[in-house]
PDB file of C-alpha atoms and ligand atoms in Angstrom:
ATOM      1  CA  MET A   1      -7.173   6.136  36.625  1.00 68.00           C
ATOM      2  CA  LYS A   2     -10.305   6.395  34.516  1.00 78.00           C
ATOM      3  CA  LEU A   3      -8.994   9.565  32.894  1.00 80.00           C
ATOM      4  CA  PHE A   4      -5.719   7.813  32.216  1.00 81.00           C
ATOM      5  CA  LYS A   5      -7.473   4.914  30.507  1.00 82.00           C
ATOM      6  CA  THR A   6      -9.544   7.316  28.423  1.00 83.00           C
ATOM      7  CA  ALA A   7      -6.392   9.126  27.382  1.00 81.00           C
ATOM      8  CA  ILE A   8      -4.746   5.865  26.306  1.00 79.00           C
ATOM      9  CA  PHE A   9      -7.885   4.891  24.416  1.00 76.00           C
ATOM     10  CA  MET A  10      -7.998   8.236  22.593  1.00 76.00           C
ATOM     11  CA  LEU A  11      -4.336   7.893  21.688  1.00 75.00           C
ATOM     12  CA  LEU A  12      -4.860   4.393  20.273  1.00 74.00           C
ATOM     13  CA  LEU A  13      -7.883   5.605  18.330  1.00 70.00           C
ATOM     14  CA  ALA A  14      -5.960   8.544  16.886  1.00 70.00           C
ATOM     15  CA  PHE A  15      -3.129   6.234  15.945  1.00 63.00           C
ATOM     16  CA  SER A  16      -5.363   3.699  14.194  1.00 62.00           C
ATOM     17  CA  VAL A  17      -7.041   6.475  12.182  1.00 59.00           C
ATOM     18  CA  TYR A  18      -3.599   7.783  11.286  1.00 59.00           C
ATOM     19  CA  ALA A  19      -2.381   4.266  10.391  1.00 56.00           C
ATOM     20  CA  SER A  20      -5.309   3.539   8.107  1.00 54.00           C
ATOM     21  CA  GLU A  21      -5.038   6.910   6.381  1.00 59.00           C
ATOM     22  CA  SER A  22      -1.324   6.520   5.850  1.00 70.00           C
ATOM     23  CA  SER A  23      -1.706   3.024   4.388  1.00 90.00           C
ATOM     24  CA  PRO A  24      -0.674   3.134   0.723  1.00 95.00           C
ATOM     25  CA  THR A  25      -2.970   2.020  -2.091  1.00 96.00           C
ATOM     26  CA  LEU A  26      -2.158  -1.221  -3.894  1.00 97.00           C
ATOM     27  CA  LYS A  27      -1.392   0.847  -6.983  1.00 97.00           C
ATOM     28  CA  SER A  28       1.197   2.967  -5.199  1.00 97.00           C
ATOM     29  CA  VAL A  29       2.786  -0.171  -3.688  1.00 98.00           C
ATOM     30  CA  MET A  30       3.009  -1.583  -7.239  1.00 98.00           C
ATOM     31  CA  LYS A  31       4.557   1.606  -8.612  1.00 98.00           C
ATOM     32  CA  GLY A  32       7.172   1.335  -5.878  1.00 98.00           C
ATOM     33  CA  LEU A  33       7.837  -2.295  -6.812  1.00 98.00           C
ATOM     34  CA  GLY A  34       8.240  -1.282 -10.455  1.00 98.00           C
ATOM     35  CA  ASP A  35      10.833   1.325  -9.453  1.00 98.00           C
ATOM     36  CA  SER A  36      12.673  -1.158  -7.229  1.00 98.00           C
ATOM     37  CA  VAL A  37      12.862  -3.733 -10.043  1.00 98.00           C
ATOM     38  CA  ASP A  38      14.266  -1.008 -12.362  1.00 98.00           C
ATOM     39  CA  GLU A  39      16.874  -0.310  -9.699  1.00 98.00           C
ATOM     40  CA  LEU A  40      17.614  -4.027  -9.348  1.00 98.00           C
ATOM     41  CA  ASN A  41      18.131  -4.320 -13.116  1.00 98.00           C
ATOM     42  CA  ARG A  42      20.454  -1.338 -13.107  1.00 98.00           C
ATOM     43  CA  GLY A  43      22.463  -2.959 -10.304  1.00 98.00           C
ATOM     44  CA  ILE A  44      22.708  -6.170 -12.329  1.00 98.00           C
ATOM     45  CA  PHE A  45      23.872  -4.418 -15.506  1.00 98.00           C
ATOM     46  CA  TYR A  46      26.506  -2.413 -13.630  1.00 98.00           C
ATOM     47  CA  GLU A  47      27.386  -5.437 -11.467  1.00 98.00           C
ATOM     48  CA  ASP A  48      26.981  -3.137  -8.502  1.00 98.00           C
ATOM     49  CA  PHE A  49      26.168  -5.554  -5.676  1.00 98.00           C
ATOM     50  CA  LYS A  50      25.384  -2.777  -3.201  1.00 98.00           C
ATOM     51  CA  VAL A  51      22.659  -1.437  -5.543  1.00 98.00           C
ATOM     52  CA  ILE A  52      21.383  -5.008  -6.055  1.00 98.00           C
ATOM     53  CA  GLU A  53      21.249  -5.609  -2.304  1.00 98.00           C
ATOM     54  CA  THR A  54      19.413  -2.340  -1.573  1.00 98.00           C
ATOM     55  CA  ALA A  55      16.871  -2.826  -4.379  1.00 98.00           C
ATOM     56  CA  ALA A  56      16.202  -6.471  -3.431  1.00 98.00           C
ATOM     57  CA  HIS A  57      15.728  -5.426   0.190  1.00 98.00           C
ATOM     58  CA  LYS A  58      13.105  -2.867  -0.901  1.00 98.00           C
ATOM     59  CA  ILE A  59      11.258  -5.520  -2.936  1.00 98.00           C
ATOM     60  CA  ALA A  60      11.296  -8.008  -0.054  1.00 98.00           C
ATOM     61  CA  ASN A  61      10.039  -5.391   2.420  1.00 97.00           C
ATOM     62  CA  HIS A  62       7.517  -3.478   0.328  1.00 96.00           C
ATOM     63  CA  PRO A  63       4.736  -1.766   2.314  1.00 95.00           C
ATOM     64  CA  LYS A  64       1.343  -3.472   2.554  1.00 95.00           C
ATOM     65  CA  PRO A  65      -1.815  -1.828   1.217  1.00 95.00           C
ATOM     66  CA  LYS A  66      -3.567  -2.406   4.572  1.00 95.00           C
ATOM     67  CA  THR A  67      -6.727  -0.438   3.827  1.00 93.00           C
ATOM     68  CA  GLN A  68      -7.362  -2.029   0.431  1.00 95.00           C
ATOM     69  CA  LEU A  69      -6.339  -5.573   1.378  1.00 96.00           C
ATOM     70  CA  PRO A  70      -9.781  -6.491   2.801  1.00 96.00           C
ATOM     71  CA  ILE A  71     -11.347  -5.621  -0.595  1.00 96.00           C
ATOM     72  CA  VAL A  72      -8.849  -7.923  -2.316  1.00 97.00           C
ATOM     73  CA  VAL A  73      -9.676 -10.723   0.158  1.00 97.00           C
ATOM     74  CA  LYS A  74     -13.407 -10.208  -0.393  1.00 96.00           C
ATOM     75  CA  THR A  75     -13.010 -10.204  -4.173  1.00 97.00           C
ATOM     76  CA  LEU A  76     -10.801 -13.280  -4.450  1.00 98.00           C
ATOM     77  CA  LYS A  77     -12.180 -15.395  -1.576  1.00 97.00           C
ATOM     78  CA  GLU A  78     -10.619 -18.902  -1.807  1.00 97.00           C
ATOM     79  CA  ARG A  79      -8.386 -17.725  -4.687  1.00 98.00           C
ATOM     80  CA  MET A  80      -6.609 -15.517  -2.143  1.00 98.00           C
ATOM     81  CA  ALA A  81      -4.213 -18.441  -1.473  1.00 98.00           C
ATOM     82  CA  LYS A  82      -2.990 -18.265  -5.065  1.00 98.00           C
ATOM     83  CA  PHE A  83      -2.638 -14.473  -4.875  1.00 98.00           C
ATOM     84  CA  LYS A  84      -0.627 -14.806  -1.663  1.00 97.00           C
ATOM     85  CA  SER A  85       1.616 -17.496  -3.138  1.00 98.00           C
ATOM     86  CA  PHE A  86       2.634 -15.146  -6.002  1.00 98.00           C
ATOM     87  CA  ASP A  87       3.436 -12.473  -3.437  1.00 98.00           C
ATOM     88  CA  SER A  88       5.420 -14.903  -1.237  1.00 98.00           C
ATOM     89  CA  LYS A  89       7.507 -16.122  -4.158  1.00 98.00           C
ATOM     90  CA  VAL A  90       8.428 -12.528  -5.023  1.00 98.00           C
ATOM     91  CA  HIS A  91       9.222 -11.844  -1.374  1.00 98.00           C
ATOM     92  CA  ASP A  92      11.303 -14.991  -0.783  1.00 98.00           C
ATOM     93  CA  SER A  93      13.324 -14.631  -3.987  1.00 98.00           C
ATOM     94  CA  ALA A  94      14.061 -10.967  -3.225  1.00 98.00           C
ATOM     95  CA  ALA A  95      15.201 -11.905   0.287  1.00 98.00           C
ATOM     96  CA  GLU A  96      17.488 -14.541  -1.237  1.00 98.00           C
ATOM     97  CA  ILE A  97      18.936 -11.962  -3.637  1.00 98.00           C
ATOM     98  CA  VAL A  98      19.887  -9.807  -0.638  1.00 98.00           C
ATOM     99  CA  GLU A  99      22.014 -12.699   0.640  1.00 98.00           C
ATOM    100  CA  LEU A 100      23.400 -13.576  -2.810  1.00 98.00           C
ATOM    101  CA  ALA A 101      24.413  -9.941  -3.403  1.00 98.00           C
ATOM    102  CA  ARG A 102      26.577 -10.134  -0.290  1.00 98.00           C
ATOM    103  CA  LYS A 103      28.288 -13.171  -1.840  1.00 98.00           C
ATOM    104  CA  GLN A 104      28.468 -11.425  -5.241  1.00 98.00           C
ATOM    105  CA  ASP A 105      26.942 -14.514  -6.862  1.00 98.00           C
ATOM    106  CA  LEU A 106      25.523 -13.051 -10.088  1.00 98.00           C
ATOM    107  CA  ASN A 107      24.459 -16.387 -11.631  1.00 98.00           C
ATOM    108  CA  SER A 108      22.256 -17.326  -8.686  1.00 98.00           C
ATOM    109  CA  ILE A 109      20.942 -13.741  -8.547  1.00 98.00           C
ATOM    110  CA  MET A 110      19.800 -14.131 -12.167  1.00 98.00           C
ATOM    111  CA  GLU A 111      17.941 -17.356 -11.302  1.00 98.00           C
ATOM    112  CA  LYS A 112      16.030 -15.614  -8.508  1.00 98.00           C
ATOM    113  CA  HIS A 113      15.464 -12.594 -10.736  1.00 98.00           C
ATOM    114  CA  THR A 114      13.635 -14.866 -13.184  1.00 98.00           C
ATOM    115  CA  VAL A 115      11.440 -16.205 -10.367  1.00 98.00           C
ATOM    116  CA  ILE A 116      10.571 -12.623  -9.358  1.00 98.00           C
ATOM    117  CA  MET A 117       9.686 -11.545 -12.906  1.00 98.00           C
ATOM    118  CA  ASN A 118       7.609 -14.686 -13.555  1.00 98.00           C
ATOM    119  CA  ASN A 119       5.573 -14.160 -10.401  1.00 98.00           C
ATOM    120  CA  CYS A 120       5.031 -10.392 -10.904  1.00 98.00           C
ATOM    121  CA  VAL A 121       3.660 -11.152 -14.351  1.00 98.00           C
ATOM    122  CA  ALA A 122       1.732 -14.303 -13.343  1.00 98.00           C
ATOM    123  CA  CYS A 123      -0.180 -12.334 -10.714  1.00 98.00           C
ATOM    124  CA  HIS A 124      -0.911  -9.546 -13.194  1.00 98.00           C
ATOM    125  CA  THR A 125      -2.145 -11.970 -15.856  1.00 98.00           C
ATOM    126  CA  GLN A 126      -4.381 -13.788 -13.417  1.00 98.00           C
ATOM    127  CA  PHE A 127      -5.702 -11.032 -11.145  1.00 98.00           C
ATOM    128  CA  ARG A 128      -4.822  -7.486 -12.199  1.00 98.00           C
ATOM    129  CA  SER A 129      -7.904  -6.444 -14.162  1.00 98.00           C
ATOM    130  CA  GLU A 130     -10.328  -8.062 -11.717  1.00 97.00           C
ATOM    131  CA  ILE A 131      -8.744  -6.394  -8.690  1.00 98.00           C
ATOM    132  CA  SER A 132      -8.294  -3.090 -10.461  1.00 97.00           C
ATOM    133  CA  GLN A 133     -12.027  -3.058 -11.204  1.00 96.00           C
ATOM    134  CA  ALA A 134     -13.022  -4.137  -7.691  1.00 96.00           C
ATOM    135  CA  LEU A 135     -10.890  -1.382  -6.141  1.00 95.00           C
ATOM    136  CA  SER A 136     -12.152   1.359  -8.423  1.00 92.00           C
ATOM    137  CA  SER A 137     -15.823   0.407  -8.035  1.00 90.00           C
ATOM    138  CA  PHE A 138     -15.326   0.303  -4.256  1.00 83.00           C
ATOM    139  CA  SER A 139     -13.883   3.819  -4.179  1.00 78.00           C
ATOM    140  CA  LYS A 140     -16.726   5.071  -6.422  1.00 77.00           C
ATOM    141  CA  ASN A 141     -19.301   3.529  -4.065  1.00 74.00           C
ATOM    142  CA  THR A 142     -17.765   5.057  -0.967  1.00 71.00           C
ATOM    143  CA  LYS A 143     -17.538   8.484  -2.613  1.00 62.00           C
ATOM    144  CA  ALA A 144     -21.202   8.317  -3.630  1.00 53.00           C
ATOM    145  CA  LYS A 145     -22.309   7.747  -0.015  1.00 49.00           C
TER     146      LYS A 145
HETATM  147  C1  LIG B   1       0.042 -10.908  -5.721  1.00 58.98           C
HETATM  148  C2  LIG B   1      -0.237 -10.235  -6.948  1.00 58.98           C
HETATM  149  C3  LIG B   1       0.784  -9.296  -7.539  1.00 58.98           C
HETATM  150  C4  LIG B   1       2.140  -9.454  -7.561  1.00 58.98           C
HETATM  151  C5  LIG B   1       2.988 -10.596  -7.014  1.00 58.98           C
HETATM  152  C6  LIG B   1       2.667  -8.293  -8.241  1.00 58.98           C
HETATM  153  N1  LIG B   1       1.656  -7.456  -8.620  1.00 58.98           N
HETATM  154 FE1  LIG B   1       1.859  -5.698  -9.612  1.00 58.98          FE
HETATM  155  N2  LIG B   1      -0.153  -5.469  -9.618  1.00 58.98           N
HETATM  156  C7  LIG B   1      -1.064  -6.291  -9.015  1.00 58.98           C
HETATM  157  C8  LIG B   1      -2.393  -5.742  -9.154  1.00 58.98           C
HETATM  158  C9  LIG B   1      -3.673  -6.358  -8.599  1.00 58.98           C
HETATM  159  C10 LIG B   1      -2.260  -4.528  -9.868  1.00 58.98           C
HETATM  160  C11 LIG B   1      -3.382  -3.534 -10.236  1.00 58.98           C
HETATM  161  C12 LIG B   1      -3.532  -2.486  -9.120  1.00 58.98           C
HETATM  162  C13 LIG B   1      -4.580  -1.432  -9.405  1.00 58.98           C
HETATM  163  O1  LIG B   1      -4.901  -1.212 -10.579  1.00 58.98           O
HETATM  164  O2  LIG B   1      -5.075  -0.822  -8.438  1.00 58.98           O
HETATM  165  C14 LIG B   1      -0.829  -4.401 -10.174  1.00 58.98           C
HETATM  166  C15 LIG B   1      -0.283  -3.355 -10.894  1.00 58.98           C
HETATM  167  C16 LIG B   1       1.079  -3.150 -11.120  1.00 58.98           C
HETATM  168  C17 LIG B   1       1.648  -2.025 -11.819  1.00 58.98           C
HETATM  169  C18 LIG B   1       0.876  -0.897 -12.483  1.00 58.98           C
HETATM  170  C19 LIG B   1       0.612   0.208 -11.474  1.00 58.98           C
HETATM  171  C20 LIG B   1      -0.191   1.351 -12.083  1.00 58.98           C
HETATM  172  O3  LIG B   1       0.241   2.495 -11.925  1.00 58.98           O
HETATM  173  O4  LIG B   1      -1.234   1.079 -12.699  1.00 58.98           O
HETATM  174  C21 LIG B   1       3.012  -2.173 -11.792  1.00 58.98           C
HETATM  175  C22 LIG B   1       4.056  -1.239 -12.361  1.00 58.98           C
HETATM  176  C23 LIG B   1       3.290  -3.397 -11.054  1.00 58.98           C
HETATM  177  N3  LIG B   1       2.092  -3.969 -10.662  1.00 58.98           N
HETATM  178  C24 LIG B   1       4.551  -3.887 -10.801  1.00 58.98           C
HETATM  179  C25 LIG B   1       4.815  -5.087 -10.152  1.00 58.98           C
HETATM  180  C26 LIG B   1       6.142  -5.644  -9.979  1.00 58.98           C
HETATM  181  C27 LIG B   1       7.420  -5.020 -10.473  1.00 58.98           C
HETATM  182  C28 LIG B   1       5.970  -6.827  -9.313  1.00 58.98           C
HETATM  183  C29 LIG B   1       7.006  -7.814  -8.878  1.00 58.98           C
HETATM  184  C30 LIG B   1       8.181  -7.331  -8.189  1.00 58.98           C
HETATM  185  C31 LIG B   1       4.548  -6.996  -9.086  1.00 58.98           C
HETATM  186  N4  LIG B   1       3.878  -5.931  -9.608  1.00 58.98           N
HETATM  187  C32 LIG B   1       4.013  -8.085  -8.446  1.00 58.98           C
HETATM  188  C33 LIG B   1      -0.792  -7.489  -8.391  1.00 58.98           C
HETATM  189  C34 LIG B   1       0.476  -8.033  -8.206  1.00 58.98           C
END
């Protein structure tokens, strides 16, 4: 029984190491979002609702930068609520576009598209340089150790 528990523990440990190593950086998540928005735009211009649906689904379900998130929280402290609200607005509007694409409602898709763009850019204007700096000085510090 003890051996069994140890085995389970080792497995969980191995998995959590694997999970943290495989967690993407915020920058790579953002690059992915940039690509998905390009795809969304292409879908809109070609009025291809399947492409719109797929791209919006990717935006709504983008991976989380789990390893770097604690640094963001530490940097922004109480301003984290604002940061999260930008992210939620992008998420919610993308999820709504998925539904609207199924109804082929291009006008409403364009309204939600505007909300997405405004919130991508609002977060960048308000937080990008600060977080970029915090993340790069953190990785320099950990490398130096
Ligand atoms: C909640 C805040 C937030 C939201 C919302 C957000 N971003 Fe970002 N974005 C950032 C931060 C912070 C960086 C800087 C990351 C870094 O330098 O490590 C960034 C950087 C980027 C970059 C540059 C990546 C690079 O290679 O330097 C792109 C492209 C990008 N975001 C696209 C998007 C798109 C598209 C959306 C909307 C669908 C979006 N972002 C929404 C915070 C946000």
